[in-house]
C-alpha positions as a Python dict, from the first residue, in 0.01 Angstrom:
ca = {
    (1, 'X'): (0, 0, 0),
    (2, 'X'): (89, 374, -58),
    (3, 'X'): (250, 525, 243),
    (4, 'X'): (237, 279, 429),
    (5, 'X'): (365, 370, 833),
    (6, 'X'): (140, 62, 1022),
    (7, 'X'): (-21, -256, 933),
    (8, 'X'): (-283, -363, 1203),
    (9, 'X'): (-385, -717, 1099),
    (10, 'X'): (-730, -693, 1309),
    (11, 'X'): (-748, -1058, 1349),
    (12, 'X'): (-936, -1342, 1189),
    (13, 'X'): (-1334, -1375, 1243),
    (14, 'X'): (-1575, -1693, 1156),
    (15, 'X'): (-1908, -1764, 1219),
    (16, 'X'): (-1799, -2082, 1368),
    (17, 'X'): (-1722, -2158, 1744),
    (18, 'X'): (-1406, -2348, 1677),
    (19, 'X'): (-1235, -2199, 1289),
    (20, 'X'): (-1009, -2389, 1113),
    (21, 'X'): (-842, -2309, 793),
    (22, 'X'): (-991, -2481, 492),
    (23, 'X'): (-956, -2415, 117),
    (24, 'X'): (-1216, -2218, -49),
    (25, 'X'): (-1347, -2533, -208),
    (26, 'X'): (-1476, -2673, 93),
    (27, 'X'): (-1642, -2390, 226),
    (28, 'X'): (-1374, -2150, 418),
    (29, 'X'): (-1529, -1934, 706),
    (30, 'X'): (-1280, -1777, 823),
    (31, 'X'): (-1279, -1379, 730),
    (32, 'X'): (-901, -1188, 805),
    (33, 'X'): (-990, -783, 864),
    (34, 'X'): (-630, -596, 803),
    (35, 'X'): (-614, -190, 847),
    (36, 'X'): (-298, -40, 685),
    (37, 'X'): (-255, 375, 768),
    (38, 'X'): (-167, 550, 448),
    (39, 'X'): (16, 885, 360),
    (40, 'X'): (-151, 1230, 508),
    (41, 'X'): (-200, 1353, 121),
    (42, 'X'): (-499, 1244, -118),
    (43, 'X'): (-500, 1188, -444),
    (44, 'X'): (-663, 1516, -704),
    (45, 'X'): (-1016, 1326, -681),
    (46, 'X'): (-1083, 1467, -1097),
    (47, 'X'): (-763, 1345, -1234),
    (48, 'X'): (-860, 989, -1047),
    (49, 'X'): (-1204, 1008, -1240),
    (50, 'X'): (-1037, 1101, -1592),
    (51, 'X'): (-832, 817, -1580),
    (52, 'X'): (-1078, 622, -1477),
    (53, 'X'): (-1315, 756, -1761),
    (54, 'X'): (-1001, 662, -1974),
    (55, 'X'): (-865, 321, -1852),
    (56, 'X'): (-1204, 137, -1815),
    (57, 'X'): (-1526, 67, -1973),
    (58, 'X'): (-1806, 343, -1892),
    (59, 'X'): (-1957, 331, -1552),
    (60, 'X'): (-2272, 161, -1466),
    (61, 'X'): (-2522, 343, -1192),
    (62, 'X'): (-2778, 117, -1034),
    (63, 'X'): (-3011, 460, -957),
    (64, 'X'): (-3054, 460, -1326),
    (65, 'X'): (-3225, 194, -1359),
    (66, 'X'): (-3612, 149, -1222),
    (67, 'X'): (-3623, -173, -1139),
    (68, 'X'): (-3896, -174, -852),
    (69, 'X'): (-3894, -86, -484),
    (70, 'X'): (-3961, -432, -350),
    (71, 'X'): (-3704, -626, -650),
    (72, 'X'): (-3721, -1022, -653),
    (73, 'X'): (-3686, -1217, -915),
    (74, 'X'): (-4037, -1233, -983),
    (75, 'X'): (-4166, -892, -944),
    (76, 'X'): (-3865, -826, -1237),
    (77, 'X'): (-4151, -894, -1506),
    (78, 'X'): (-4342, -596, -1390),
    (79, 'X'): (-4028, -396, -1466),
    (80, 'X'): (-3813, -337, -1764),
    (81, 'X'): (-3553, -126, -1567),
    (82, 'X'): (-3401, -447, -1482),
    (83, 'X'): (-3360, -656, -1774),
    (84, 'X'): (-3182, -256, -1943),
    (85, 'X'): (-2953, -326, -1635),
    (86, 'X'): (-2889, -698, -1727),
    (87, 'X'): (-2789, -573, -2044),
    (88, 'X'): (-2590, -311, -1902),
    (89, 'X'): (-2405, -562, -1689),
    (90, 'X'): (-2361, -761, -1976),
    (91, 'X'): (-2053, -539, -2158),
    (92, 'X'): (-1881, -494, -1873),
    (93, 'X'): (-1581, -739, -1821),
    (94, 'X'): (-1621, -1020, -1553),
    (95, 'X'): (-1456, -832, -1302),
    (96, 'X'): (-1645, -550, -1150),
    (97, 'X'): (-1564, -271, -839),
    (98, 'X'): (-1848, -196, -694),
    (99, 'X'): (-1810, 160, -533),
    (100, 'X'): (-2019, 322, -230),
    (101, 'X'): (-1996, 635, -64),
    (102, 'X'): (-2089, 614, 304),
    (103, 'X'): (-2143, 928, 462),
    (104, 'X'): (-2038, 984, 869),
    (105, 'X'): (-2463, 1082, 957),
    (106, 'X'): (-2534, 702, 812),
    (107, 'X'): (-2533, 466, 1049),
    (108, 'X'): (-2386, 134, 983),
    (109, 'X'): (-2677, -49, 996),
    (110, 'X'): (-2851, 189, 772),
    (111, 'X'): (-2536, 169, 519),
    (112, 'X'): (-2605, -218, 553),
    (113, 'X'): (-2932, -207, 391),
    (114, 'X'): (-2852, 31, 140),
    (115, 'X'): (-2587, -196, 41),
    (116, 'X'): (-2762, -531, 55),
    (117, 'X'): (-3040, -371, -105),
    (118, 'X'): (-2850, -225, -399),
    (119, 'X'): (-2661, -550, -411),
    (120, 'X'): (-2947, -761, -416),
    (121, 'X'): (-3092, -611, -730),
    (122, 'X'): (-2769, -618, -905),
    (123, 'X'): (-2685, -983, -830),
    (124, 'X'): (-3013, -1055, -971),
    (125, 'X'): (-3016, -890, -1264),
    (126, 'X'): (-2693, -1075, -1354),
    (127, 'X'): (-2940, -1372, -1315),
    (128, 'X'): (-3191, -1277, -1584),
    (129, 'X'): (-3237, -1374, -1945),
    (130, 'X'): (-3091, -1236, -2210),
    (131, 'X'): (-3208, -1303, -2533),
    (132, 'X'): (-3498, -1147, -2693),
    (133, 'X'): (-3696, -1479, -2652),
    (134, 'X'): (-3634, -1525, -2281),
    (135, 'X'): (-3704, -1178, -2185),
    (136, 'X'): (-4013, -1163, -2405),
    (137, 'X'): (-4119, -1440, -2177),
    (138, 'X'): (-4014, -1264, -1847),
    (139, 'X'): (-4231, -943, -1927),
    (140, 'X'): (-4533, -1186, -1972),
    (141, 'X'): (-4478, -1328, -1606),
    (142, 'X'): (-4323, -1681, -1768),
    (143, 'X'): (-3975, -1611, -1540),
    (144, 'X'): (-4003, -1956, -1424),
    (145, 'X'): (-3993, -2109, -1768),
    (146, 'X'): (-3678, -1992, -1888),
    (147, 'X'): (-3466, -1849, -1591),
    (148, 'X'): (-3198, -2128, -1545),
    (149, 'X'): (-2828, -2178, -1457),
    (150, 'X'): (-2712, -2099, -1816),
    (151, 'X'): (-2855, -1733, -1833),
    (152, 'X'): (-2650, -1625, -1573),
    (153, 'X'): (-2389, -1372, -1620),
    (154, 'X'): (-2050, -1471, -1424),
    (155, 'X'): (-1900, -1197, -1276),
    (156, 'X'): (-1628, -1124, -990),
    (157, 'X'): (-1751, -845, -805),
    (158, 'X'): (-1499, -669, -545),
    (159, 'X'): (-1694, -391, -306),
    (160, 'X'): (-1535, -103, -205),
    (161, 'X'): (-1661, 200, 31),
    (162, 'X'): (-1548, 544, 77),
    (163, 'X'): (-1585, 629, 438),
    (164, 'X'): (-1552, 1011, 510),
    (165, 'X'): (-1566, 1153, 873),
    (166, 'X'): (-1460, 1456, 929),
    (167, 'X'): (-1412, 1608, 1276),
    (168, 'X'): (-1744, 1737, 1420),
    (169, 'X'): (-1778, 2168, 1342),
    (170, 'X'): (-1705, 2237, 1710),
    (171, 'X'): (-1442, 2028, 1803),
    (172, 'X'): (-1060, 2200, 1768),
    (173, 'X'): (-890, 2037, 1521),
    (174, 'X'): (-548, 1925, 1654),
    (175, 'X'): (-283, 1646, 1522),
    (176, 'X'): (-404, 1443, 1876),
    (177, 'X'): (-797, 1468, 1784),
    (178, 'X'): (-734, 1387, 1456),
    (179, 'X'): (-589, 1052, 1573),
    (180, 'X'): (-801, 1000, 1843),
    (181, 'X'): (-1076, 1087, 1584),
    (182, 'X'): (-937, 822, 1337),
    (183, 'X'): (-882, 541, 1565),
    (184, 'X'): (-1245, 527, 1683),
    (185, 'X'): (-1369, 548, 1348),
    (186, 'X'): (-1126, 242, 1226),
    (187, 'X'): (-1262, 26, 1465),
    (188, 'X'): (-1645, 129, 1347),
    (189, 'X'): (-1505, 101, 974),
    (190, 'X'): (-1339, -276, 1099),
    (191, 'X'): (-1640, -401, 1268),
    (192, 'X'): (-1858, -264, 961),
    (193, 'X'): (-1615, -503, 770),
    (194, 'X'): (-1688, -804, 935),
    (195, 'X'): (-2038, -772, 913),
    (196, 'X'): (-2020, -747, 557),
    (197, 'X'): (-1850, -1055, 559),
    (198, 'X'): (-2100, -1234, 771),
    (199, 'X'): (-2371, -1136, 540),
    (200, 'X'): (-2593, -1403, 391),
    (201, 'X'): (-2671, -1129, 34),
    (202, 'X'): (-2310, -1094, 37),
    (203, 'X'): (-2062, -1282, 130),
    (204, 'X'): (-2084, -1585, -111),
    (205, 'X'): (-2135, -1315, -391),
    (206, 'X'): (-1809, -1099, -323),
    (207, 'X'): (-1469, -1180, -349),
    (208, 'X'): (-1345, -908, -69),
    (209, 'X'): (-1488, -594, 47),
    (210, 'X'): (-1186, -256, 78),
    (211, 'X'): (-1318, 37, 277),
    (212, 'X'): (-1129, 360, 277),
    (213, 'X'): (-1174, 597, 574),
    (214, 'X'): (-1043, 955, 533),
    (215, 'X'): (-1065, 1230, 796),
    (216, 'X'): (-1132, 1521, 471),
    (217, 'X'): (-1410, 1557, 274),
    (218, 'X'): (-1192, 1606, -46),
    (219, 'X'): (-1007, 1273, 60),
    (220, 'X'): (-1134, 990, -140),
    (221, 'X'): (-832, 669, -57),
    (222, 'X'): (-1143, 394, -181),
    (223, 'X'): (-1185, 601, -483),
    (224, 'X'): (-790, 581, -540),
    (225, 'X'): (-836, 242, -467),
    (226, 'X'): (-1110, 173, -793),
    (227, 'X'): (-826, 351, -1031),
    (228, 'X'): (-548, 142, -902),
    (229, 'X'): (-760, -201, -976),
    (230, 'X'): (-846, -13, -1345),
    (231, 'X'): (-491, 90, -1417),
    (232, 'X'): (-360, -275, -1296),
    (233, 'X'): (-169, -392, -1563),
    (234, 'X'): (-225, -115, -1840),
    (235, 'X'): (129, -91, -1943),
    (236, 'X'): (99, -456, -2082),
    (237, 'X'): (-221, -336, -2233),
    (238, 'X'): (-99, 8, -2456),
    (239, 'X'): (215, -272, -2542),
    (240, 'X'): (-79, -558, -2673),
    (241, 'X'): (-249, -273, -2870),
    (242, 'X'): (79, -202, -3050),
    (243, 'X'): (165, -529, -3096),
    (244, 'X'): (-214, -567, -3228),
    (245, 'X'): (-100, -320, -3508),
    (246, 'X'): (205, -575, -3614),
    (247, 'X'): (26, -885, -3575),
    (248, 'X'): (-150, -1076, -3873),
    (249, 'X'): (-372, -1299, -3688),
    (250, 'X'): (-478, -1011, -3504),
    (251, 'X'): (-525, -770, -3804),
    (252, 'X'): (-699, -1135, -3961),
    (253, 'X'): (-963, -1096, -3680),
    (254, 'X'): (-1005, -758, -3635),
    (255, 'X'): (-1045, -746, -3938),
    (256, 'X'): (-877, -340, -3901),
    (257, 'X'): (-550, -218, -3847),
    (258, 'X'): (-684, 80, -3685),
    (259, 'X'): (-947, 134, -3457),
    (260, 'X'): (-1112, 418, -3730),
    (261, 'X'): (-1103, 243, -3996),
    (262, 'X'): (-1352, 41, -3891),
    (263, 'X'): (-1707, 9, -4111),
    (264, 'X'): (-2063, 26, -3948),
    (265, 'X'): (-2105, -342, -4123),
    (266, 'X'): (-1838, -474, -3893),
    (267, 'X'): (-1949, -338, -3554),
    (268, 'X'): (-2122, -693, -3488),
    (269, 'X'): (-1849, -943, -3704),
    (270, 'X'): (-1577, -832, -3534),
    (271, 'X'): (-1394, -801, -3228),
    (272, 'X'): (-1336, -441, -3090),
    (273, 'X'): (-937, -337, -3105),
    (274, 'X'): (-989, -81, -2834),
    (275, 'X'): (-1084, -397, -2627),
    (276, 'X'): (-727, -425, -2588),
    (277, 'X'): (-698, -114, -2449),
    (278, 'X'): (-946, -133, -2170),
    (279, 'X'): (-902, -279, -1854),
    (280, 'X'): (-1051, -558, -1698),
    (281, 'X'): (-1202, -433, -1419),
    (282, 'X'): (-1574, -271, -1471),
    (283, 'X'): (-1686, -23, -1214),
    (284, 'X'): (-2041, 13, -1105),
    (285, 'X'): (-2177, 255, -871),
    (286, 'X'): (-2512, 341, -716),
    (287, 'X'): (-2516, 712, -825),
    (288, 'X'): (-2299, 935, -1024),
    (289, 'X'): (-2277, 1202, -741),
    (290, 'X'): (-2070, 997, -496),
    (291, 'X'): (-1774, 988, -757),
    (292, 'X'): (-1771, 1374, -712),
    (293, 'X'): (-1740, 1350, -306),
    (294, 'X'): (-1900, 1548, -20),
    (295, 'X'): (-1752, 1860, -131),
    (296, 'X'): (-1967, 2135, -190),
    (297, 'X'): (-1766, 2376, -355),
    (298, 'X'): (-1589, 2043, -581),
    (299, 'X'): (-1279, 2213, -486),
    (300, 'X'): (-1011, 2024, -776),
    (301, 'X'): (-691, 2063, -570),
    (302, 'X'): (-604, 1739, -329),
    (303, 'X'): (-506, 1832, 15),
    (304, 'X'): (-275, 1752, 278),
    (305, 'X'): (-258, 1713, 633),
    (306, 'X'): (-530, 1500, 659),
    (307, 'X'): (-550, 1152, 809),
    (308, 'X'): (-639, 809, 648),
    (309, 'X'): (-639, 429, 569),
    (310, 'X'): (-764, 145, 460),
    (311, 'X'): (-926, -186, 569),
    (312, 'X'): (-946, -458, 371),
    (313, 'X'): (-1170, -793, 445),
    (314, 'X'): (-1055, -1094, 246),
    (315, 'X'): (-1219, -1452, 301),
    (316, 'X'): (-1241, -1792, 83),
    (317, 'X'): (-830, -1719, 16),
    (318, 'X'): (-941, -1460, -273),
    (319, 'X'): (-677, -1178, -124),
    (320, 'X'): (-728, -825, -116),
    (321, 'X'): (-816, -538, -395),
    (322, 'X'): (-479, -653, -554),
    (323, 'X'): (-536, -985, -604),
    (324, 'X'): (-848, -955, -723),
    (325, 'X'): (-704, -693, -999),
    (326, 'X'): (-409, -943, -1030),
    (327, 'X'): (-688, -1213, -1154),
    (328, 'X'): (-903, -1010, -1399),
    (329, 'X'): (-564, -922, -1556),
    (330, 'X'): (-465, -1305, -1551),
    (331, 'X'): (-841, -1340, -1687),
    (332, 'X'): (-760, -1028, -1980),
    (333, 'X'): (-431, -1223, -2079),
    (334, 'X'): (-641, -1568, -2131),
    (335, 'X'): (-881, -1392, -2373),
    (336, 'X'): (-586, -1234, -2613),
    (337, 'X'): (-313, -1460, -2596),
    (338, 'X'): (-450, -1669, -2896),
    (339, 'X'): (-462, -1316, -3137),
    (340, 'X'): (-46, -1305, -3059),
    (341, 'X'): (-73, -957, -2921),
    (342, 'X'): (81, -1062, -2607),
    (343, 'X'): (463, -1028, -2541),
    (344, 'X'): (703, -1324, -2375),
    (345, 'X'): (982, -1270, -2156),
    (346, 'X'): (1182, -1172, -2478),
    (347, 'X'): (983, -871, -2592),
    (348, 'X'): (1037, -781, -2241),
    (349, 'X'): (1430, -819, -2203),
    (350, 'X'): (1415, -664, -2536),
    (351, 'X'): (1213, -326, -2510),
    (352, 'X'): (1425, -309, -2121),
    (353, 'X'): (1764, -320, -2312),
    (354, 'X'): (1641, -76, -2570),
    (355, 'X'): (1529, 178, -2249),
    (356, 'X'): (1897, 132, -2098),
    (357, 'X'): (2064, 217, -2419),
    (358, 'X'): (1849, 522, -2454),
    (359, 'X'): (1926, 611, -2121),
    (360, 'X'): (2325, 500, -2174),
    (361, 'X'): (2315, 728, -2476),
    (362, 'X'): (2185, 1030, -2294),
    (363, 'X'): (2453, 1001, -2036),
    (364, 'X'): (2713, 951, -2294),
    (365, 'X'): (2605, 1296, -2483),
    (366, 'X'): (2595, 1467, -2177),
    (367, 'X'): (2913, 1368, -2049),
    (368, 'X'): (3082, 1502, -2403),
    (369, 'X'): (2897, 1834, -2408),
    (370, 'X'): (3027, 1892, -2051),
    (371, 'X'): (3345, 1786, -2104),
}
């Protein structure tokens, strides 16, 4: 982690009397909570959005989409707003962030059911049909007939909060009550943790929960969080997309050799190029205001001073935020090794000795004009 200056490994928690280690096959209980403080500065919360806009696939919002108050499966045929959704969910990769902002008058149980709520229709609409035939079906109340295994979408979904508690308007604000401040608030931010983890909606749905707790309003260390899982792995990306370029059994099934060359006949024939380009990792959110913060007057400059971390809750050995962004890139190598855009250890040695004669050259120039 960035910045790191502790690492408080909370402990482990089960729902069990007596835990024991097990592999995720057999049905692990065990949940590990870890807090790790990070550096007193935040990241410009608009430059973390433009990359974000950049690096991955366009955010979903779950507000957007009316898909009833009281959502089950069955009540989905009385509204449309879900099976848009499905679709929605549908072009995003099979990774997926999941981002909340949880705001310091919420109270954890409150957050709770907005989350398991939110979460709820989400993991269902994953579950719908979607072909024209099966949803026909579902908007005349058939659901039953042709909701099965294989219409599922599978998706990895990774949840991640921003917590942001500020100190109250009349207390002094002093480098001891901003710690004291912090610690109590970690150990509401932990405990929320493990009762995410213990929750029947989401535990066996979610592959790790990350929630960020920052002391400023214009902090945002969960957000930073979402563009570190996008950016995983985009250097090897922008090198596949130039190698795409080069390669013939690419160009053969592309079809292109540039991304605007391409004809409005073969939008649907062919695979996108820019595919390539785009990370793994989907982001969904429930509304497009929490991206911008609490910040009333959207104030662009970061700030420092200010005092944060992060807790992560891992179970079923799936690892923290990085592994899971360490698996959708293993999953994003799978899907274009067979085009050849992908470079071996070679390529690598290769395009490293080119940068250190580059940089050996420089030196060598330099040297003679001083001389």
């Amino acid at each position: 982690f960035r910045g790191s200056s502790y690492n408080n490994l909370s402990g482990l928690d089960s729902d069990h009397e007596s835990p024991t280690i097990t592999s995720p096959a057999s049905g692990n209980r065990i949940t590990m909570v870890t807090t790790t403080r990070l550096a007193k500065f935040s990241v410009e919360r608009y430059y973390m959005l433009a990359e974000i806009d950049q690096k991955a696939y366009t955010p979903i919002f779950m507000d957007n989409y009316d898909v009833g108050e009281n959502f089950d499966i069955g009540n989905c045929a009385a509204s449309p707003g879900c099976i848009e959704l499905r679709r929605e969910l549908e072009r995003l990769p099979s990774h997926i962030v999941v981002y909340f902002l949880w705001r310091k008058d919420i109270s954890s149980h409150l957050f709770l059911d907005l989350i398991e709520s939110s979460m709820g229709k989400f993991f269902q609409s994953l579950e719908l049909p979607h072909n024209e035939n099966t949803e026909k079906n579902l908007l005349e109340n058939s659901y039953k007939e042709t909701l099965t295994d294989e219409n599922a979408v599978s998706k990895h979904i990774h949840l991640v909060v921003d917590r942001i508690s500020p100190l109250d308007e009349d207390t002094e604000r002093t480098k001891e009550a901003d710690e004291r401040h912090h610690a109590e608030e970690v150990k509401v931010v932990e405990n929320f943790s493990r009762i995410v983890a213990k929750s029947r909606v989401l535990r066996s749905r979610l592959d790790g929960v990350t929630i960020g707790l920052s002391s400023d309003i214009r902090g945002a260390p969960a957000l930073e969080t979402v563009l570190n899982m996008v950016t995983f792995g985009a250097r090897e990306r922008r090198r596949a997309m130039q190698r795409q370029q080069r390669s013939p059994l690419a160009k053969k099934i592309f079809g292109i050799t540039k991304p605007n060359e391409r004809s409005s006949d073969e939008v649907d024939e062919k695979i996108d190029p820019t595919s390539i380009l785009m990370s793994p990792v989907g982001v969904v959110g429930l509304q497009p205001a929490d991206l911008l913060g609490l910040d009333k007057e959207r104030e662009a400059d970061a700030v420092q001073d200010i005092v944060q971390s992060k807790t992560c809750a891992e179970w079923n050995g799936n690892g923290d935020h990085g592994s899971f962004s360490r698996r959708a890139h293993e999953a994003w190598k799978s899907k274009h090794r067979p085009l050849g855009v992908l470079g071996g250890d070679k390529d690598e040695q290769d395009e490293n000795l080119s940068t250190l004669m580059i940089i050996a050259l420089i030196f060598i120039m330099l040297a003679w004009f001083l001389h």
